[in-house]
Coordinates of C-alpha atoms in Angstrom, one line a residue:
T1 CA 0.0 0.0 0.0
D2 CA 1.0 3.6 -0.4
D3 CA 1.1 4.0 3.5
F4 CA 3.6 1.1 3.7
Y5 CA 5.8 2.7 1.1
N6 CA 5.7 6.1 2.8
I7 CA 6.7 4.6 6.1
I8 CA 9.6 2.6 4.6
N9 CA 10.8 5.6 2.5
K10 CA 10.8 7.8 5.7
Y11 CA 13.6 5.7 7.1
G12 CA 15.4 4.4 4.0
S13 CA 14.1 2.9 0.8
I14 CA 12.1 -0.1 -0.2
E15 CA 15.0 -1.3 -2.3
D16 CA 17.2 -1.4 0.8
V17 CA 14.5 -3.5 2.5
I18 CA 14.4 -5.9 -0.4
T19 CA 18.2 -6.3 -0.8
N20 CA 19.2 -6.2 2.9
H21 CA 16.3 -7.5 5.0
T22 CA 14.8 -10.3 2.9
M23 CA 15.9 -13.5 1.4
F24 CA 16.6 -11.7 -1.9
N25 CA 20.4 -12.1 -1.7
V26 CA 20.1 -15.8 -1.0
Y27 CA 17.6 -16.6 -3.8
T28 CA 19.5 -14.4 -6.3
K29 CA 23.1 -15.2 -5.2
F30 CA 24.0 -16.8 -8.6
F31 CA 21.8 -14.5 -10.7
S32 CA 23.4 -12.0 -13.1
S33 CA 23.2 -8.3 -12.2
V34 CA 20.7 -7.8 -15.0
E35 CA 18.4 -10.4 -13.6
K36 CA 18.7 -9.0 -10.1
K37 CA 17.9 -5.5 -11.3
M38 CA 14.9 -6.7 -13.3
I39 CA 13.4 -8.5 -10.2
I40 CA 13.9 -5.4 -8.0
E41 CA 12.3 -3.2 -10.7
N42 CA 9.3 -5.6 -10.9
L43 CA 9.0 -5.6 -7.2
L44 CA 9.1 -1.8 -6.9
H45 CA 6.5 -1.4 -9.6
H46 CA 4.2 -4.2 -8.4
K47 CA 4.8 -6.3 -11.6
K48 CA 4.6 -10.0 -11.9
I49 CA 7.9 -11.7 -11.1
I50 CA 9.3 -15.2 -11.5
R51 CA 8.8 -17.7 -8.7
L52 CA 12.3 -18.2 -7.4
K53 CA 11.5 -21.6 -5.8
K54 CA 8.7 -24.0 -6.4
Y55 CA 7.2 -25.9 -3.5
S56 CA 4.9 -28.8 -3.2
K57 CA 1.5 -28.5 -1.4
Q58 CA 2.6 -31.6 0.5
D59 CA 5.7 -29.9 1.9
N60 CA 5.2 -29.4 5.6
S61 CA 8.6 -27.9 6.4
T62 CA 8.6 -25.4 9.2
I63 CA 10.7 -22.4 10.0
K64 CA 13.8 -23.1 12.2
Y65 CA 15.8 -21.0 14.6
C66 CA 18.9 -21.1 16.7
P67 CA 17.9 -20.7 20.4
L68 CA 21.4 -19.3 21.2
C69 CA 21.2 -16.7 18.4
A70 CA 17.7 -15.7 19.8
K71 CA 19.1 -15.4 23.3
E72 CA 22.0 -13.2 22.2
D73 CA 19.6 -11.0 20.1
R74 CA 17.5 -10.4 23.2
K75 CA 20.5 -9.6 25.3
K76 CA 21.9 -7.2 22.7
Y77 CA 18.7 -5.7 21.2
G78 CA 16.0 -6.4 23.7
E79 CA 14.2 -8.7 21.2
T80 CA 15.0 -11.4 18.6
Y81 CA 14.3 -11.4 14.8
W82 CA 14.3 -13.8 11.9
H83 CA 17.9 -14.5 10.7
I84 CA 18.5 -15.1 7.0
L85 CA 20.6 -18.2 7.8
W86 CA 17.7 -19.7 9.7
L87 CA 15.4 -19.5 6.7
I88 CA 17.7 -21.2 4.2
D89 CA 16.5 -24.7 3.0
G90 CA 18.6 -27.5 4.3
V91 CA 20.3 -25.6 7.1
N92 CA 19.6 -27.4 10.4
T93 CA 22.7 -26.5 12.3
C94 CA 23.9 -23.1 13.5
P95 CA 27.5 -22.5 12.3
I96 CA 27.9 -19.8 14.9
H97 CA 27.1 -21.8 18.0
K98 CA 27.5 -25.3 16.5
C99 CA 24.2 -26.5 17.9
S100 CA 21.0 -27.9 16.2
M101 CA 18.3 -25.5 15.1
N102 CA 14.9 -25.9 16.7
S103 CA 11.6 -26.0 14.8
T104 CA 8.6 -23.7 15.1
N105 CA 5.1 -24.6 14.1
I106 CA 5.2 -22.1 11.2
L107 CA 5.1 -23.5 7.7
S108 CA 7.9 -22.2 5.5
Y109 CA 6.5 -21.9 2.1
G110 CA 4.8 -19.0 0.3
S111 CA 1.2 -19.5 -0.8
Y112 CA 1.0 -22.8 1.1
R113 CA 1.5 -21.1 4.5
K114 CA -1.9 -21.0 6.2
V115 CA -1.3 -17.9 8.3
E116 CA -3.2 -14.6 8.3
R117 CA -0.3 -12.3 9.3
F118 CA 3.4 -12.0 9.4
E119 CA 4.8 -13.9 12.4
I120 CA 7.1 -11.7 14.6
A121 CA 10.0 -13.8 15.9
E122 CA 10.0 -12.2 19.3
H123 CA 6.3 -13.2 19.7
V124 CA 6.7 -16.8 18.8
L125 CA 10.2 -17.9 19.9
P126 CA 10.4 -19.2 23.5
Y127 CA 12.8 -17.8 26.0
D128 CA 13.8 -21.1 27.6
D129 CA 14.4 -23.7 25.0
T130 CA 16.3 -27.0 24.5
I131 CA 19.9 -26.6 23.2
N132 CA 21.2 -29.6 21.4
Y133 CA 25.0 -29.8 20.8
S134 CA 24.9 -33.3 19.5
I135 CA 25.3 -32.4 15.8
D136 CA 26.5 -34.2 12.8
E137 CA 30.0 -33.1 11.8
N138 CA 29.2 -33.7 8.1
Q139 CA 26.2 -31.4 8.4
L140 CA 28.2 -28.7 10.2
R141 CA 30.9 -28.8 7.6
F142 CA 28.3 -28.3 4.8
V143 CA 26.5 -25.5 6.7
E144 CA 29.8 -23.7 7.2
Y145 CA 30.3 -24.0 3.4
V146 CA 26.8 -22.6 2.7
Y147 CA 27.5 -19.8 5.2
S148 CA 30.7 -18.9 3.6
V149 CA 29.1 -18.8 0.1
L150 CA 26.3 -16.6 1.4
Y151 CA 28.6 -14.0 2.8
E152 CA 31.1 -14.0 -0.1
D153 CA 31.0 -10.6 -1.9
T154 CA 29.4 -11.0 -5.3
L155 CA 31.2 -9.5 -8.3
E156 CA 30.1 -9.7 -11.9
S157 CA 31.8 -12.9 -13.2
N158 CA 33.2 -13.3 -16.7
E159 CA 32.0 -16.9 -16.9
S160 CA 28.4 -18.1 -16.4
L161 CA 27.7 -20.5 -13.6
K162 CA 26.6 -23.2 -16.1
D163 CA 29.8 -23.0 -18.2
F164 CA 32.0 -22.8 -15.1
L165 CA 30.5 -26.0 -13.5
N166 CA 30.5 -27.9 -16.8
G167 CA 34.1 -26.9 -17.2
K168 CA 34.8 -28.4 -13.7
I169 CA 33.4 -31.8 -14.7
S170 CA 34.9 -31.8 -18.2
Q171 CA 37.9 -33.9 -17.1
T172 CA 35.9 -36.3 -15.0
K173 CA 34.1 -39.6 -15.6
Y174 CA 30.9 -37.6 -16.1
V175 CA 32.0 -36.3 -19.6
D176 CA 33.0 -38.5 -22.5
S177 CA 35.4 -36.2 -24.4
K178 CA 35.5 -38.5 -27.4
K179 CA 31.8 -38.5 -27.9
K180 CA 31.4 -35.0 -26.4
Q181 CA 28.6 -36.3 -24.2
R182 CA 27.8 -35.4 -20.6
H183 CA 26.6 -38.1 -18.2
T184 CA 24.7 -35.7 -16.1
H185 CA 22.3 -38.4 -14.9
D186 CA 25.2 -40.3 -13.4
L187 CA 26.5 -37.2 -11.8
C188 CA 23.2 -36.3 -10.3
K189 CA 22.8 -39.9 -8.9
D190 CA 26.3 -39.7 -7.3
I191 CA 25.4 -36.3 -5.8
I192 CA 22.2 -37.6 -4.3
S193 CA 24.0 -40.7 -3.0
F194 CA 26.7 -38.4 -1.5
C195 CA 24.0 -36.4 0.3
K196 CA 22.3 -39.5 1.7
I197 CA 25.6 -40.9 3.0
N198 CA 26.6 -37.5 4.6
N199 CA 23.1 -36.7 5.9
L200 CA 22.8 -33.6 3.7
P201 CA 19.7 -32.1 2.1
I202 CA 18.2 -34.4 -0.6
L203 CA 17.0 -32.6 -3.8
K204 CA 15.4 -33.8 -6.9
E205 CA 17.6 -34.5 -9.9
S206 CA 15.8 -31.8 -11.8
E207 CA 17.3 -29.2 -9.5
Y208 CA 20.8 -30.2 -10.4
N209 CA 19.9 -30.4 -14.1
N210 CA 18.8 -26.8 -13.9
V211 CA 22.2 -25.9 -12.6
F212 CA 24.1 -27.7 -15.4
Y213 CA 21.9 -27.0 -18.3
R214 CA 20.3 -23.6 -17.8
N215 CA 21.9 -20.1 -17.4
R216 CA 18.9 -18.6 -15.6
Y217 CA 17.6 -18.8 -12.0
P218 CA 19.6 -21.6 -10.4
Y219 CA 18.5 -22.8 -7.0
Y220 CA 20.9 -21.6 -4.3
L221 CA 21.0 -24.8 -2.3
A222 CA 21.5 -26.9 -5.4
V223 CA 24.5 -24.8 -6.4
C224 CA 26.0 -25.1 -2.9
I225 CA 25.6 -28.9 -2.9
V226 CA 27.2 -29.1 -6.4
G227 CA 30.0 -26.9 -5.3
Y228 CA 30.6 -28.8 -2.1
F229 CA 30.5 -32.2 -4.0
L230 CA 33.0 -30.9 -6.6
N231 CA 35.3 -29.5 -3.9
I232 CA 35.0 -25.9 -5.2
E233 CA 36.1 -23.0 -3.0
P234 CA 33.2 -20.8 -2.0
S235 CA 35.0 -17.7 -3.4
L236 CA 35.5 -19.3 -6.7
L237 CA 32.0 -20.6 -6.9
V238 CA 30.5 -17.2 -6.4
N239 CA 33.1 -15.2 -8.5
R240 CA 34.2 -17.4 -11.3
N241 CA 36.7 -14.8 -12.6
K242 CA 38.9 -14.7 -9.5
K243 CA 42.2 -16.5 -9.3
L244 CA 42.1 -18.4 -6.0
S245 CA 43.7 -21.3 -4.2
K246 CA 42.7 -24.9 -4.7
S247 CA 41.6 -25.4 -1.1
F248 CA 37.8 -25.0 -1.2
V249 CA 37.2 -24.0 2.5
D250 CA 39.2 -21.2 4.1
K251 CA 38.7 -22.3 7.6
K252 CA 40.2 -19.1 9.1
K253 CA 37.9 -16.9 7.0
I254 CA 34.8 -18.9 8.1
D255 CA 35.9 -18.5 11.7
D256 CA 36.5 -14.8 11.2
I257 CA 33.0 -14.3 9.6
I258 CA 31.4 -16.2 12.5
N259 CA 33.3 -14.3 15.2
L260 CA 32.5 -10.9 13.6
S261 CA 28.9 -11.7 13.2
K262 CA 28.7 -12.2 17.0
L263 CA 29.9 -8.6 17.4
D264 CA 27.4 -7.4 14.8
M265 CA 30.2 -6.6 12.4
N266 CA 30.8 -7.5 8.8
Y267 CA 33.8 -9.4 7.4
I268 CA 36.1 -7.4 5.1
D269 CA 38.4 -9.3 2.8

């Protein structure tokens, strides 16, 4: 409504709200700058936009939260709020506190959420809640990877994500160089098996096909899983034109990001 826009513009801009206080930067992490601009313009002018993620009516996933993050929010700000990391699909462990995230009774997904109003975190998250430190090390390592990808500064890459990833598998068993054929089905099966073995999120094969065959609108979690499976450094996955080391996880950088986030500060490379 116009009243809503006037209130937002009094303290900043609606574009700032979209880019810094929603899931926009997660869903569009691997989009081109042109695609991001188009989506923002459509949002600003109430135009129809693409559905960034399709969900099933049978999906009963609920919003998760870290009880220790919520506790620190209340100590620091007097109230807690929804953290972007809590809302990413497949993230069930807090990389900051290395504990399991707890579930709410709030359904996660768009038009299938049967709620009449926006749920305020401070009103629905308990003050005294169970904290579970018995976490899966494979899950924690993957979540740290996702976290590092999320907070990697995005530059305009010279190479498309599709071409970059196909280049990464060009010298593997998934590509027959003589016949110039890609065995993407075998690759997807191996990724899914890898996820099952390591207790990581299980996605449909179509999500991975979209990453390898299409240049537009790749699903953030699918890209992270592919990058993790192929042992690609987060910085290189996000910015394909950067010359970086072969080691895919800069453990010190992840620790620095986590420690600075506790102080409400941003990491500067």
